[in-house]
Tab-separated table of C-alpha atoms in Angstrom:
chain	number	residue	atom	x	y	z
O	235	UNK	CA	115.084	105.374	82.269
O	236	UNK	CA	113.396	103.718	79.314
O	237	UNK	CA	113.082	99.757	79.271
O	238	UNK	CA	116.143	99.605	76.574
O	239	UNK	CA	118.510	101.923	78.604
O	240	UNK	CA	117.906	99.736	81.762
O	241	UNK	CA	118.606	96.766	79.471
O	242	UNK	CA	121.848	98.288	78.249
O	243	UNK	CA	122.895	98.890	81.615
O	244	UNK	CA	121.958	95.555	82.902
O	245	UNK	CA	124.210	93.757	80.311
O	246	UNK	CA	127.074	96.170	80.943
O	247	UNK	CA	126.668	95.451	84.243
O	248	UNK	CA	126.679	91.869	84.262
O	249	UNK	CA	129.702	91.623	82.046
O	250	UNK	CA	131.850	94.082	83.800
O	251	UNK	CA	130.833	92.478	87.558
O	252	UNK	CA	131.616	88.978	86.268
O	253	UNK	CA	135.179	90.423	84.601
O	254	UNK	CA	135.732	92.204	87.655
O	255	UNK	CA	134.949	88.678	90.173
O	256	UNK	CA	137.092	86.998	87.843
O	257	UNK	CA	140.171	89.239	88.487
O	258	UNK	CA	139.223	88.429	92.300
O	259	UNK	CA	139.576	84.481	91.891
O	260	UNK	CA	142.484	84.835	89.514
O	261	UNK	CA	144.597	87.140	92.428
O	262	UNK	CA	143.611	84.526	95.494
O	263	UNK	CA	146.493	83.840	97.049
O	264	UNK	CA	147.523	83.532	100.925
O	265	UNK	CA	149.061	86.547	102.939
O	266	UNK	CA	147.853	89.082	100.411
O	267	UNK	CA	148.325	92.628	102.452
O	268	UNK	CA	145.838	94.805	104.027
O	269	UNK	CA	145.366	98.489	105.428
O	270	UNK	CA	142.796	99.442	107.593
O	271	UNK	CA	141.217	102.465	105.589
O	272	UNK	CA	139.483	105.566	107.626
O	273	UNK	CA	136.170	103.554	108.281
O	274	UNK	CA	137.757	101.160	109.828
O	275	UNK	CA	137.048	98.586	106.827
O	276	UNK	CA	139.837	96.160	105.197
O	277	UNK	CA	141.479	97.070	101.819
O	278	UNK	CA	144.217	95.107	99.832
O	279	UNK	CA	146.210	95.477	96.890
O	280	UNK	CA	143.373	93.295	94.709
O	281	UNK	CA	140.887	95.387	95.778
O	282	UNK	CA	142.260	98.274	94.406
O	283	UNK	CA	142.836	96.646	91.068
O	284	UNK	CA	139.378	95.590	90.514
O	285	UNK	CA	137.893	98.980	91.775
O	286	UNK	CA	140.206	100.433	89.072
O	287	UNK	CA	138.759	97.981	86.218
O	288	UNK	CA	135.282	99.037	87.446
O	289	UNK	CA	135.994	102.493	87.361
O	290	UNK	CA	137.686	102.363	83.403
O	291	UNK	CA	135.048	100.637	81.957
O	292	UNK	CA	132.511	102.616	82.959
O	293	UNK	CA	134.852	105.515	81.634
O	294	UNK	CA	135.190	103.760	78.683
O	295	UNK	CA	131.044	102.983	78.413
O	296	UNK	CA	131.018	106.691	77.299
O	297	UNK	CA	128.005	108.295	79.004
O	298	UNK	CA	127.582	110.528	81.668
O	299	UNK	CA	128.055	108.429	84.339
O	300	UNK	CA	130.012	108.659	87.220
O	301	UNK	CA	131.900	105.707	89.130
O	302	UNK	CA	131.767	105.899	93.279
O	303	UNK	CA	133.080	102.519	94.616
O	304	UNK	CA	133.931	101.501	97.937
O	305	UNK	CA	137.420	102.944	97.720
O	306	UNK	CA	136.207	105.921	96.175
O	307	UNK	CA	133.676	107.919	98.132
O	308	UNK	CA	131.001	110.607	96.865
O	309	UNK	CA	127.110	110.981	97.138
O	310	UNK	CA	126.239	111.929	93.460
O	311	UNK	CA	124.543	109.905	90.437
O	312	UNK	CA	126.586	107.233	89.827
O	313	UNK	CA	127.532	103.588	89.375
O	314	UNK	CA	127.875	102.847	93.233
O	315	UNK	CA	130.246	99.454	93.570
O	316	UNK	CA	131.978	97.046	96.102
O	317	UNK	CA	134.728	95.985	94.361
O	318	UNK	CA	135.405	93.107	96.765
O	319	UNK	CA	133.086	92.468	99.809
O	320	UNK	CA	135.355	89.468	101.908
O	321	UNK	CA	139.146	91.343	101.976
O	322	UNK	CA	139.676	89.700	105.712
O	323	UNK	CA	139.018	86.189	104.050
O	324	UNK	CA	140.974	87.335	101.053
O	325	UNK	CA	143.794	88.030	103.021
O	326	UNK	CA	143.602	84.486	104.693
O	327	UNK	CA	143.393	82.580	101.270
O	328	UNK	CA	139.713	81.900	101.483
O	329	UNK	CA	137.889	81.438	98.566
O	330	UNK	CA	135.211	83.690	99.095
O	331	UNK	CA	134.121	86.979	98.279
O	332	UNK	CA	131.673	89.365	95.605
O	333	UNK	CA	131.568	91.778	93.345
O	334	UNK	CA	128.732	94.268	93.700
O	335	UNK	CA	127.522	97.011	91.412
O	336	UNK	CA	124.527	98.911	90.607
O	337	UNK	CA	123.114	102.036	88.647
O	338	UNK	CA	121.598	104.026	90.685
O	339	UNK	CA	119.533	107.331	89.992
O	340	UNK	CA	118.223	109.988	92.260
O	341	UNK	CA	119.098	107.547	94.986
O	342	UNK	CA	117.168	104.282	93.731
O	343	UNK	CA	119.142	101.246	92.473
O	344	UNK	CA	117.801	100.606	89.235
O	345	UNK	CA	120.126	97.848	87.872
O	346	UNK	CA	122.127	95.643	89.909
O	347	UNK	CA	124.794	93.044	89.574
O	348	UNK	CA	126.738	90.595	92.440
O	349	UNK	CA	128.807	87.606	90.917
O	350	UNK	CA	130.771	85.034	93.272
O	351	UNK	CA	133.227	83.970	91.253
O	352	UNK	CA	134.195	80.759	93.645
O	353	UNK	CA	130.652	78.956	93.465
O	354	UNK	CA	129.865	80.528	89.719
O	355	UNK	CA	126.969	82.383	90.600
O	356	UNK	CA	125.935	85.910	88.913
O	357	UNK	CA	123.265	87.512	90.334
O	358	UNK	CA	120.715	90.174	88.539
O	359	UNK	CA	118.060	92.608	88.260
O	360	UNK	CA	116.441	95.695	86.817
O	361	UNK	CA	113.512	97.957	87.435
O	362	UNK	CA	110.474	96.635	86.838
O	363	UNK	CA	111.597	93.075	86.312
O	364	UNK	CA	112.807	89.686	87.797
O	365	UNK	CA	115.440	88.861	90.309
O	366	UNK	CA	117.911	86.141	88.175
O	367	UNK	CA	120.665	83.603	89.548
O	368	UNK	CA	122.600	82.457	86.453
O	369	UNK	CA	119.104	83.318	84.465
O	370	UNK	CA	116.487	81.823	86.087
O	371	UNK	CA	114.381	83.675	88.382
O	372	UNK	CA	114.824	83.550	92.064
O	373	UNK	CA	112.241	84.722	94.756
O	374	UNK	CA	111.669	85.094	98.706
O	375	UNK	CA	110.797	82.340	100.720
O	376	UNK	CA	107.261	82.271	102.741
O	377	UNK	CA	108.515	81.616	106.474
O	378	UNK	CA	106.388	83.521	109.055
O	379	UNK	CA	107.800	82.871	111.726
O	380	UNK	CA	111.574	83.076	113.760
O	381	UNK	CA	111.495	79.285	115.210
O	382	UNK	CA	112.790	77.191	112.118
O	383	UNK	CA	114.035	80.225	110.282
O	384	UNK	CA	117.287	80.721	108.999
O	385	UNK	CA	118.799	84.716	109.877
O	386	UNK	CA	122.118	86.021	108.567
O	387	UNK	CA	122.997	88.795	111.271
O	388	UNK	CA	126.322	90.697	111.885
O	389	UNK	CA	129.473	90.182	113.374
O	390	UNK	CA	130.873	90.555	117.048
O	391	UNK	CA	132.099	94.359	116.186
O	392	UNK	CA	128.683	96.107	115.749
O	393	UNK	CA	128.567	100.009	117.531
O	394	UNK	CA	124.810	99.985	116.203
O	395	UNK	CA	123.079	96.856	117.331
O	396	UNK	CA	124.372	94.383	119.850
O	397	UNK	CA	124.896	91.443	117.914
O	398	UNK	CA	124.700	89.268	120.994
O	399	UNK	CA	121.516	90.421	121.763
O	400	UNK	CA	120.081	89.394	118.429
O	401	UNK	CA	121.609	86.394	118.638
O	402	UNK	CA	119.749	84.610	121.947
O	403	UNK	CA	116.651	86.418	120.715
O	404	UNK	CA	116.327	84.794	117.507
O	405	UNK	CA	118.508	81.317	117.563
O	406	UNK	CA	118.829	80.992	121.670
O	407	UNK	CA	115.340	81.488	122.640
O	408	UNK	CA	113.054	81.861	119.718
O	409	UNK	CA	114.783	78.678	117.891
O	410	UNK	CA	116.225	80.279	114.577
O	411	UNK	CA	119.485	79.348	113.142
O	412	UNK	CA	122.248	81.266	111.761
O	413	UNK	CA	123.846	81.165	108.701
O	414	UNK	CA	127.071	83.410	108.212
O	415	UNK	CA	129.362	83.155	104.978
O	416	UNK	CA	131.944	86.099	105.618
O	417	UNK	CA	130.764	88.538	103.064
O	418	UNK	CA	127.891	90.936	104.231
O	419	UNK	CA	126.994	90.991	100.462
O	420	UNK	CA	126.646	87.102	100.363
O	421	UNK	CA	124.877	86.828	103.353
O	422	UNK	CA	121.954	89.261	102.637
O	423	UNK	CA	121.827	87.367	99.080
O	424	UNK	CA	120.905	84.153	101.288
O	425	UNK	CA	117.374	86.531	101.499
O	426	UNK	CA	116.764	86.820	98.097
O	427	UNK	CA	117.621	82.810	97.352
O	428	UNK	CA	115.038	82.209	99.699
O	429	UNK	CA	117.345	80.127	102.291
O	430	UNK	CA	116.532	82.978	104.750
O	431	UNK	CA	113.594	84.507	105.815
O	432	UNK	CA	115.834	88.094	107.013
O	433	UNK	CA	119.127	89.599	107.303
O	434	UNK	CA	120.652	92.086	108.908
O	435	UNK	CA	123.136	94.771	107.485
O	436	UNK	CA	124.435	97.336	110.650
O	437	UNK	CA	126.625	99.764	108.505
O	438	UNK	CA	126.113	102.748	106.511
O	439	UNK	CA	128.123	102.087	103.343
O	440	UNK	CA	125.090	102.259	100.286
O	441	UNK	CA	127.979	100.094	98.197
O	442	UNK	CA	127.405	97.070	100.081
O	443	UNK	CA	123.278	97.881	100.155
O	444	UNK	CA	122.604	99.379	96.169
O	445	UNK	CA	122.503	96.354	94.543
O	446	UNK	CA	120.769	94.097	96.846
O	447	UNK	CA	118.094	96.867	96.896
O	448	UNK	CA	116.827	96.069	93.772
O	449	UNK	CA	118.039	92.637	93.285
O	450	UNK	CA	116.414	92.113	96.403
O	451	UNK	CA	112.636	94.438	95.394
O	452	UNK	CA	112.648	92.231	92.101
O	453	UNK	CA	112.847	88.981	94.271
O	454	UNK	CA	109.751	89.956	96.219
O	455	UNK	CA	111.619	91.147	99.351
O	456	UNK	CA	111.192	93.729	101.727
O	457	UNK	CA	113.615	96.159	102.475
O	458	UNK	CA	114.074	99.824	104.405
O	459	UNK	CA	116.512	100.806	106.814
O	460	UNK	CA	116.976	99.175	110.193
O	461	UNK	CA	114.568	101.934	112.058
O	462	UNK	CA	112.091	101.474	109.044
O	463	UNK	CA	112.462	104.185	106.637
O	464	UNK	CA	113.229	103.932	103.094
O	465	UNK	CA	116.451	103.519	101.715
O	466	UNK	CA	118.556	106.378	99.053
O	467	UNK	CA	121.960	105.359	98.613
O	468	UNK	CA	123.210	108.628	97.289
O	469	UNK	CA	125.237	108.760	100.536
O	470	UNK	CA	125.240	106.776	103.927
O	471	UNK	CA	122.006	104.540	104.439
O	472	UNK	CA	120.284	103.903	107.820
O	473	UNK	CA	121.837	99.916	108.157
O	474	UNK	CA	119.961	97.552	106.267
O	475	UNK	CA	116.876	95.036	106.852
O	476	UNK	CA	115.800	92.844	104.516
O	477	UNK	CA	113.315	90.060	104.575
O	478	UNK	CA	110.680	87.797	102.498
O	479	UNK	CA	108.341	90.550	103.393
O	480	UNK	CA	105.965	88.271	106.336
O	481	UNK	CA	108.576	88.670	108.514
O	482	UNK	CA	109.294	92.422	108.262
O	483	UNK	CA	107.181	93.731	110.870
O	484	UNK	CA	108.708	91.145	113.188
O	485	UNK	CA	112.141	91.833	112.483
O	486	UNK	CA	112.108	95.159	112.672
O	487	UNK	CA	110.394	95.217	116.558
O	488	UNK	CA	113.416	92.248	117.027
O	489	UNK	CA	116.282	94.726	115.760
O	490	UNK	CA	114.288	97.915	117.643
O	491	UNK	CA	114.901	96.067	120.738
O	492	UNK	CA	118.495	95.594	120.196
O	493	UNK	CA	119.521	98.953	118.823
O	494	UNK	CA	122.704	100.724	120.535
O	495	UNK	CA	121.214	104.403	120.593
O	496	UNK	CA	123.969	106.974	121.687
């Protein structure tokens, strides 16, 4: 894509997102329903009404472009979105949660948005540029090692990695610490800020992954799947693993031993 599509997309995706993460806040409310979709993941009633907003105004954008968010699945060129990553907290009340989207082409995030709407922060990038929080540029940290390292690493119900295991390896016995917000989307993001040096993502839905990809690339991180291979999120990715790009190597050998393997 030339430099003034990505641009174009970039600002229709930043608008949309934060329009989207506003209907989020403005629907918070306690005992909001959920259903337990086919993958096992949460979905409620607000969820579907963003992912519907996302969906028109892409319609509306009037290109060929095609909209595949998290309640929607497909594998093709597309807009690939999570139109709420934190329904469990949702449901509770909790003011937390994202809204993710990114363009992605031939399986490569090129533009990507995430907005929290509850601490007012939009993040953003595009190919070949800068990784922004609310406009100014954000970037890895330098840690190079696990003891005094902060990790964001997945919950309890994991089939592919014991989370326990990662756990007493990296904050029990090598002296890490953990920092866990509720949203997978959030916590990777804690990467890119530079507040930790990796994160772990265990699941195969590219919605939650395409637009950390690149916001996370354009922040100077390091990212591939959680057995080390690159990343297309036309369909189901390989987990996630990002870090500030010292520790890769490390975490990867760390998450190798701690694999579930059929």
């Amino acid at each position: 894509m030339e430099q003034a599509e990505l641009e174009d997309a970039l600002e229709f995706c930043v608008r949309t997102v934060e329009a989207g993460a506003e209907i989020g806040a403005n629907e918070l409310h306690v005992g909001e329903a959920v259903t337990i979709k086919a993958d096992g993941t949460p979905q409620t009633p607000t969820d579907v009404m963003i992912d519907n907003f996302l969906a028109d105004a892409i319609a509306r954008r009037g290109k060929d472009e095609l909209y595949i968010g998290e309640e929607r699945v497909g594998n093709l060129r597309a807009w690939v979105a999570d139109s709420w990553d934190g329904s469990w907290l949702r449901a509770k009340g909790a003011a937390m949660g994202v809204v993710s989207m990114a363009l992605v082409v031939a399986g490569k995030p090129l533009v990507g948005v995430v907005c929290n709407p509850f601490t007012h922060e939009t993040f953003s990038a595009m190919e070949g540029g800068s990784a922004y929080l609310n406009g100014g540029r954000i970037t890895v940290n330098d840690a190079t090692t696990i003891s005094g390292s902060i990790f964001t690493l997945p919950g309890s119900r994991v089939a592919s990695v014991s989370a326990g295991g990662l756990f007493n390896e990296l904050i029990v016995e090598g002296g890490g610490d953990m920092l866990n917000t509720g949203s997978a989307i959030y916590d990777l993001l804690q990467t890119v800020m530079g507040v930790a040096a990796a994160g772990i993502y265990p699941y195969s839905s590219p919605w939650d992954g395409a637009a950390i990809d690149i916001i996370g690339r354009c922040a100077g991180a390091k990212i591939t799947g959680l057995h080390g291979g690159k990343l297309s999120y036309g369909g189901d990715i390989d987990g996630l693993l990002i870090t500030n790009g010292h520790m890769h190597k490390t975490m990867l050998d760390v998450v190798n031993r701690h694999l579930v393997r059929p």
